[in-house]
Coordinates of C-alpha atoms in Angstrom, one line a residue:
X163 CA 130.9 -7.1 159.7
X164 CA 127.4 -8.8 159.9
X165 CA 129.1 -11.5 161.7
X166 CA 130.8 -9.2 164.2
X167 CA 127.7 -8.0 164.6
X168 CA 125.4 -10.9 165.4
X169 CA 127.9 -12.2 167.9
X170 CA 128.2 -9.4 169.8
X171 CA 124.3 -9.5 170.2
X172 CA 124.4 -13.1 171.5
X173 CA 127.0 -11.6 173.8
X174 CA 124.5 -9.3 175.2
X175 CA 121.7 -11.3 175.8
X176 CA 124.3 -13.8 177.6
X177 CA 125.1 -10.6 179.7
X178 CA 121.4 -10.2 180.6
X179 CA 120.4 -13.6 181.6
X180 CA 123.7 -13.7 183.8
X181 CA 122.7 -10.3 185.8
X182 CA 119.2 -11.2 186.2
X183 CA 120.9 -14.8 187.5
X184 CA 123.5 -13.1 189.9
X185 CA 126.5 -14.3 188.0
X186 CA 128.1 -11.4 188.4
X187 CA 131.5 -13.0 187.7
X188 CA 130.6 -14.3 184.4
X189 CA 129.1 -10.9 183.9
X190 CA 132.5 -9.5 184.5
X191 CA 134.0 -11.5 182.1
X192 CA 131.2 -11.0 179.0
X193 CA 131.9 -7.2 180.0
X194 CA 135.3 -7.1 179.0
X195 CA 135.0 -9.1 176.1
X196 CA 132.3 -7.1 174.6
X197 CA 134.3 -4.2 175.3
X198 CA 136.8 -5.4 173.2
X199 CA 135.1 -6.7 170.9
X200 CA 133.8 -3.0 170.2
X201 CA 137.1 -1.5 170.2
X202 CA 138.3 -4.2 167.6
X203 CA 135.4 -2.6 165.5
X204 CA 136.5 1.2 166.4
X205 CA 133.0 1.6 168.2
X206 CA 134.9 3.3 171.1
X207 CA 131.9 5.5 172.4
X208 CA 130.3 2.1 172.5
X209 CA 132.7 0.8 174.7
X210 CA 133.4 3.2 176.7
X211 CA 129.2 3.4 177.9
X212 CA 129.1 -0.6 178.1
X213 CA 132.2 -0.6 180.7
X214 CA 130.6 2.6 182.5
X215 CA 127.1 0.8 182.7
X216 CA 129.3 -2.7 183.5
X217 CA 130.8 -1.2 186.1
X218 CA 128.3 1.2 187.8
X219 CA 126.3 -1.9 188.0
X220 CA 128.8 -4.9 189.5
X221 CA 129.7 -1.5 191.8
X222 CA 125.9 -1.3 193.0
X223 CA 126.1 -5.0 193.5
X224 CA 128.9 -4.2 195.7
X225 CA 131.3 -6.3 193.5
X226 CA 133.7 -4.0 194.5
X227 CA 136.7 -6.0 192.7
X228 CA 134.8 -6.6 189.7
X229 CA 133.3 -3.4 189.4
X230 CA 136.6 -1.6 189.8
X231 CA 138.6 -3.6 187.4
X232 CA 135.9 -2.5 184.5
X233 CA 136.5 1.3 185.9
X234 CA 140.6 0.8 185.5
X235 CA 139.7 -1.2 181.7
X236 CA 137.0 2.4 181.2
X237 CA 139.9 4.8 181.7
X238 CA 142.4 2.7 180.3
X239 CA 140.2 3.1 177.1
X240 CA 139.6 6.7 177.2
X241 CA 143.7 6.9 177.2
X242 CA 144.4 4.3 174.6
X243 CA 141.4 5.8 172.3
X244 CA 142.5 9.7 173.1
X245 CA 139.1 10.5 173.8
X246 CA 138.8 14.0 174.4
X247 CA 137.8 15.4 177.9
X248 CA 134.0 16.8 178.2
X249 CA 132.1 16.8 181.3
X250 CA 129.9 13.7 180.6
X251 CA 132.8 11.5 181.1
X252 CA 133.8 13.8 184.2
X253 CA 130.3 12.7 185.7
X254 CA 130.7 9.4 184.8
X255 CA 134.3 9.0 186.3
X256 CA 133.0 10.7 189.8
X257 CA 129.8 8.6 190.0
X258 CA 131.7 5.3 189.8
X259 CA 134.2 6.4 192.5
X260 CA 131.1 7.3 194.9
X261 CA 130.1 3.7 194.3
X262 CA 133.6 2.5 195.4
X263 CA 134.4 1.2 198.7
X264 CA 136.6 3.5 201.2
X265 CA 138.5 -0.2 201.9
X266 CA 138.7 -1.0 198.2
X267 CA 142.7 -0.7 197.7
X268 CA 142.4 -0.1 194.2
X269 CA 140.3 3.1 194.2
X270 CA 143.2 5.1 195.0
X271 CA 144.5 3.6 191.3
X272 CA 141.5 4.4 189.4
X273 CA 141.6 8.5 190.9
X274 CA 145.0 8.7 189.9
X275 CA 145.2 7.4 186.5
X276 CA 141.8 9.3 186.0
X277 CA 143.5 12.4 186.7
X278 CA 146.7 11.7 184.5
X279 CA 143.6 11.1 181.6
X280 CA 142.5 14.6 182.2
X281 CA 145.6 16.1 181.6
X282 CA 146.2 14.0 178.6
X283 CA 148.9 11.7 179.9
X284 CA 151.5 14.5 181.9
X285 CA 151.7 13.4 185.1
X286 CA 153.5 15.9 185.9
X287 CA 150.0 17.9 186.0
X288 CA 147.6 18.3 188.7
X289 CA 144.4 16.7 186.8
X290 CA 141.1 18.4 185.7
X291 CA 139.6 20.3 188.5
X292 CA 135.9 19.2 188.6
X293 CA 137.4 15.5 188.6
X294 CA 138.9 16.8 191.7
X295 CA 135.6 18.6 192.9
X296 CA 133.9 15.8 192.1
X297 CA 136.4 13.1 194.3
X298 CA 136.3 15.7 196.8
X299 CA 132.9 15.6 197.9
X300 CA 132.1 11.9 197.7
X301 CA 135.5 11.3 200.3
X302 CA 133.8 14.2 202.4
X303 CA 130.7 12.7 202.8
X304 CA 132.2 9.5 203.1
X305 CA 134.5 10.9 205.9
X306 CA 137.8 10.6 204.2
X307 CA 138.6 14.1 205.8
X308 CA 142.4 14.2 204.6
X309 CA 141.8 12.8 200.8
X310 CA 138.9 15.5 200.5
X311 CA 141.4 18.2 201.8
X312 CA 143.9 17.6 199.2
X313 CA 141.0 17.0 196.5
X314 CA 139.2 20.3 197.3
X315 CA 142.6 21.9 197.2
X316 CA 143.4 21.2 193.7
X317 CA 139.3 21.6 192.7
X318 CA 137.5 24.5 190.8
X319 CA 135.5 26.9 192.9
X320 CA 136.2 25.2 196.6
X321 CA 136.8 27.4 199.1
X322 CA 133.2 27.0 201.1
X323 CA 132.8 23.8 201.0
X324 CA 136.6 23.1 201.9
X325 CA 135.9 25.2 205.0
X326 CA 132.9 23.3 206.2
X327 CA 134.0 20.5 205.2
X328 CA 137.7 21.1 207.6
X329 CA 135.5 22.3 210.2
X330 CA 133.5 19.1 210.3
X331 CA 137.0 17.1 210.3
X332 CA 138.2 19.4 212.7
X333 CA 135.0 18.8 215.4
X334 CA 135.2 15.2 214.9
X335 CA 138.8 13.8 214.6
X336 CA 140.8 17.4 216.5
X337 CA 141.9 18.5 218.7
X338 CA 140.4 22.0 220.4
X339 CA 143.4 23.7 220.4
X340 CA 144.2 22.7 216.8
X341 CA 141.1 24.6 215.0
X342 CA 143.7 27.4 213.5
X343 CA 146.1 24.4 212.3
X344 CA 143.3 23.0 210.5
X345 CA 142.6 25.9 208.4
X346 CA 146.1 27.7 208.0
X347 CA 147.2 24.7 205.7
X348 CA 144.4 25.2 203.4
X349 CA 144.5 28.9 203.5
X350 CA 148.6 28.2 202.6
X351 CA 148.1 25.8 200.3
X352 CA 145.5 27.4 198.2
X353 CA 148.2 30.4 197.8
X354 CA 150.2 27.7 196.7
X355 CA 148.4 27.0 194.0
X356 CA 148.1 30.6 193.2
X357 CA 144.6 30.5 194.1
X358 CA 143.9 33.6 196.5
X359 CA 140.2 33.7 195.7
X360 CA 139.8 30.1 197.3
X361 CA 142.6 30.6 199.9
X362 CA 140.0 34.0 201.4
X363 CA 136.9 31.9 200.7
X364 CA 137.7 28.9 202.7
X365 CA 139.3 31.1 205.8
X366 CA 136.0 33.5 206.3
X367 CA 133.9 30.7 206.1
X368 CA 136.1 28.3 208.1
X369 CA 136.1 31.2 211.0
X370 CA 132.3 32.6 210.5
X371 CA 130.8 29.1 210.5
X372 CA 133.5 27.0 213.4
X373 CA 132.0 27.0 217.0
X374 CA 135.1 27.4 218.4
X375 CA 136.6 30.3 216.8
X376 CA 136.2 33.8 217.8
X377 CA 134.5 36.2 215.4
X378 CA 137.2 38.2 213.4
X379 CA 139.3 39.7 212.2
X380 CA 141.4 40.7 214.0
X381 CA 141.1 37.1 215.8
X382 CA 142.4 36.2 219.3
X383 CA 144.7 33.2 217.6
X384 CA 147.5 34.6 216.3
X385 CA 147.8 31.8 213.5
X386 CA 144.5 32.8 211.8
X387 CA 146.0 36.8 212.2
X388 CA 148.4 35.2 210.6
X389 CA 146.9 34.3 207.5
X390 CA 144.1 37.0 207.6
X391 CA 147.3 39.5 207.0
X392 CA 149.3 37.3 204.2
X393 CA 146.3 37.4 202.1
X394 CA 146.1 41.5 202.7
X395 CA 149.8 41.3 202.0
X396 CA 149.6 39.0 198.8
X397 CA 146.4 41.0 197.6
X398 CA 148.1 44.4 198.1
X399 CA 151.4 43.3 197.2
X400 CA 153.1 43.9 200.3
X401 CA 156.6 42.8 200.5
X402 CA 158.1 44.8 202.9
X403 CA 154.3 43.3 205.2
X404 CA 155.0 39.7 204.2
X405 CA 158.6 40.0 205.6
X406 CA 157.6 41.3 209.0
X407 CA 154.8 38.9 209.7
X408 CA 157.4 36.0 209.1
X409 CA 158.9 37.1 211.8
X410 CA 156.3 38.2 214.3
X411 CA 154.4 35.0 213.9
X412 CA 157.2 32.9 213.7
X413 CA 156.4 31.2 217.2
X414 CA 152.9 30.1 215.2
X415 CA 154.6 29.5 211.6
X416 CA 157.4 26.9 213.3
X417 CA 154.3 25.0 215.0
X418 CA 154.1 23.4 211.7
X419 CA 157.1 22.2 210.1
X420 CA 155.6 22.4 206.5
X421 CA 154.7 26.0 206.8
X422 CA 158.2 27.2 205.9
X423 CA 158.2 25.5 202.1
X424 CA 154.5 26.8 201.7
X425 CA 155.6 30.1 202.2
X426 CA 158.8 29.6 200.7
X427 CA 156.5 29.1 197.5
X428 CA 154.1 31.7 198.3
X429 CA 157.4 34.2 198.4
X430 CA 158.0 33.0 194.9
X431 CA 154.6 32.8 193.8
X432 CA 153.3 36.5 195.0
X433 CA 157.2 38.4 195.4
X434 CA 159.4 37.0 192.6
X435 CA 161.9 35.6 195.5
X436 CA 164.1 33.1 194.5
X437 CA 163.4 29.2 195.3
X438 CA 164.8 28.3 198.6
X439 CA 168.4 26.6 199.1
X440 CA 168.7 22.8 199.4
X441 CA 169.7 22.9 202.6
X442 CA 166.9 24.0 205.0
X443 CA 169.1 26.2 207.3
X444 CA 169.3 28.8 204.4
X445 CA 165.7 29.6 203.2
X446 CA 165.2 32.5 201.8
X447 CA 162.0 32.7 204.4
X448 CA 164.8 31.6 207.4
X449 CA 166.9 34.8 205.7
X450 CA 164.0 37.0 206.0
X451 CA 163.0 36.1 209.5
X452 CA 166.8 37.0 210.7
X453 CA 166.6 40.5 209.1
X454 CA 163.8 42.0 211.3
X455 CA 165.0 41.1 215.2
X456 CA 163.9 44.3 216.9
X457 CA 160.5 44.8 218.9
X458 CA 160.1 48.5 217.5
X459 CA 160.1 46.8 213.8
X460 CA 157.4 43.9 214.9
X461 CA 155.1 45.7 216.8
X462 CA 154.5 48.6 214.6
X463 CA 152.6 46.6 212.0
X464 CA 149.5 47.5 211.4
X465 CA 146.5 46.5 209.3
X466 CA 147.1 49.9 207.9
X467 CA 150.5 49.1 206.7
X468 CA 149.3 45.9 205.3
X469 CA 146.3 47.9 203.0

């Protein structure tokens, strides 16, 4: 054990002498042996803060390659080792991805299979949602508007900071006529997710705090009346409410091909109605639309009805 011991501190000072010389490569490779070296002795912790500290460091080198491939070996340990999920390692995991390049084809690797870590290996799980908070805001800031969507989607406590963040993607890269497009696919995804608190949060700030839209509700568009009344109808419960606003804003929903499944899912989620038909003809939202035809039934509905 002495022996182990001693070597791995002539490894170390190696290490130094090779950062302080710019060998970063070399570096790289004394990195991944140490690690190992500690995991051979069951010093996991060990190994997990030398390939953080590794790999922060070839990162703020802007060794991307180098600096990634520790990241992939530091959660490839925390799976291997079953390390168990505290927010320290959270950090760690979302302050090397802000230190990865937008053009470095691997970092899409690294945020996946640091999500499947969070959830303990089931990738059939969305991942731990201040990883996603966490993802979310770096792509944001680094302008990666339509990863930061889906990560602020699937985050903890999102719904502001979604909203600015879509209204800063929609001013930059929209068009003007597609500022209620921008926000209804959040507002239906969140419901989605069964997350109503988010899915109001995101559309009052998204329409207090865009230029472009007029102060509501009721709003001029009817896409964002749209999803003002769904969450009235979802919060109160409103089947009969949800029904007729698929069919009055039908002409908005259809502008959108993914709307349908969204609030197929949202029919399940907040109505108990069945999951949807393979074939697309026979949703059960395309079966609800088709039994309210009449004016008299659409234009009746009220925000009083809805409440």
């Amino acid at each position: 054990m002495a022996g182990q011991r001693g070597g791995v501190t002539r490894i170390l000072k190696k290490l130094e002498r090779n950062i302080e010389n710019g060998n970063y490569y070399e570096a790289h490779q004394m990195y991944k042996t140490l690690s190992f070296r500690y995991i051979s002795q069951e010093r996991a912790s060990d190994a997990i803060e030398l390939l953080y500290n590794g790999a922060s460091l070839l990162l703020s080198k802007d060794q991307q390659e180098s600096g990634l491939d520790l990241s992939l070996l530091l959660v490839n340990t925390l799976t291997n080792e079953k390390i168990a999920l505290e927010n320290c390692i959270i950090e760690k995991l979302g302050n090397l991805h802000d230190k990865m390049s937008k053009e470095n084809v691997e970092r899409l690797n690294f945020m996946q299979l640091a999500l499947i870590w969070t959830t303990g290996g089931k990738t059939d799980q969305r991942g731990d949602p201040r990883l996603h908070r966490l993802f979310a805001m770096t792509l944001w800031r680094k302008a990666i508007y339509d990863e930061a969507h889906h990560h602020f989607i699937h985050a903890s406590d999102s719904g502001r900071d979604c909203a600015h963040m879509l209204i800063e993607f929609h001013l930059k890269k929209g068009y003007r006529s597609e500022c209620d497009l921008f926000i209804a696919n959040a507002v239906l995804q969140y419901l989605c997710l069964k997350n109503e608190t988010s899915a109001m949060e995101v559309l009052k700030t998204y329409t207090t705090n865009h230029p472009s839209v007029e102060k509501g509700p009721p709003f001029v568009r009817p896409l964002l009346n749209f999803c003002w009344l769904l969450l009235l109808a979802v919060e109160n419960q409103k089947f009969l409410a949800f029904s007729v606003l698929l069919k009055k804003y039908e002409p908005s929903i259809v502008r959108d091909a993914s709307y349908k499944c969204y609030l197929d899912k949202i029919g399940q989620n907040y109505f108990n109605l069945p999951p949807p038909q393979r074939v697309p003809e026979n949703s059960f939202i395309d079966s609800i639309m088709r039994m309210f035809t009449t004016e008299d039934d659409l234009s009746t509905l009220t925000h009083d009805d809805i409440e």
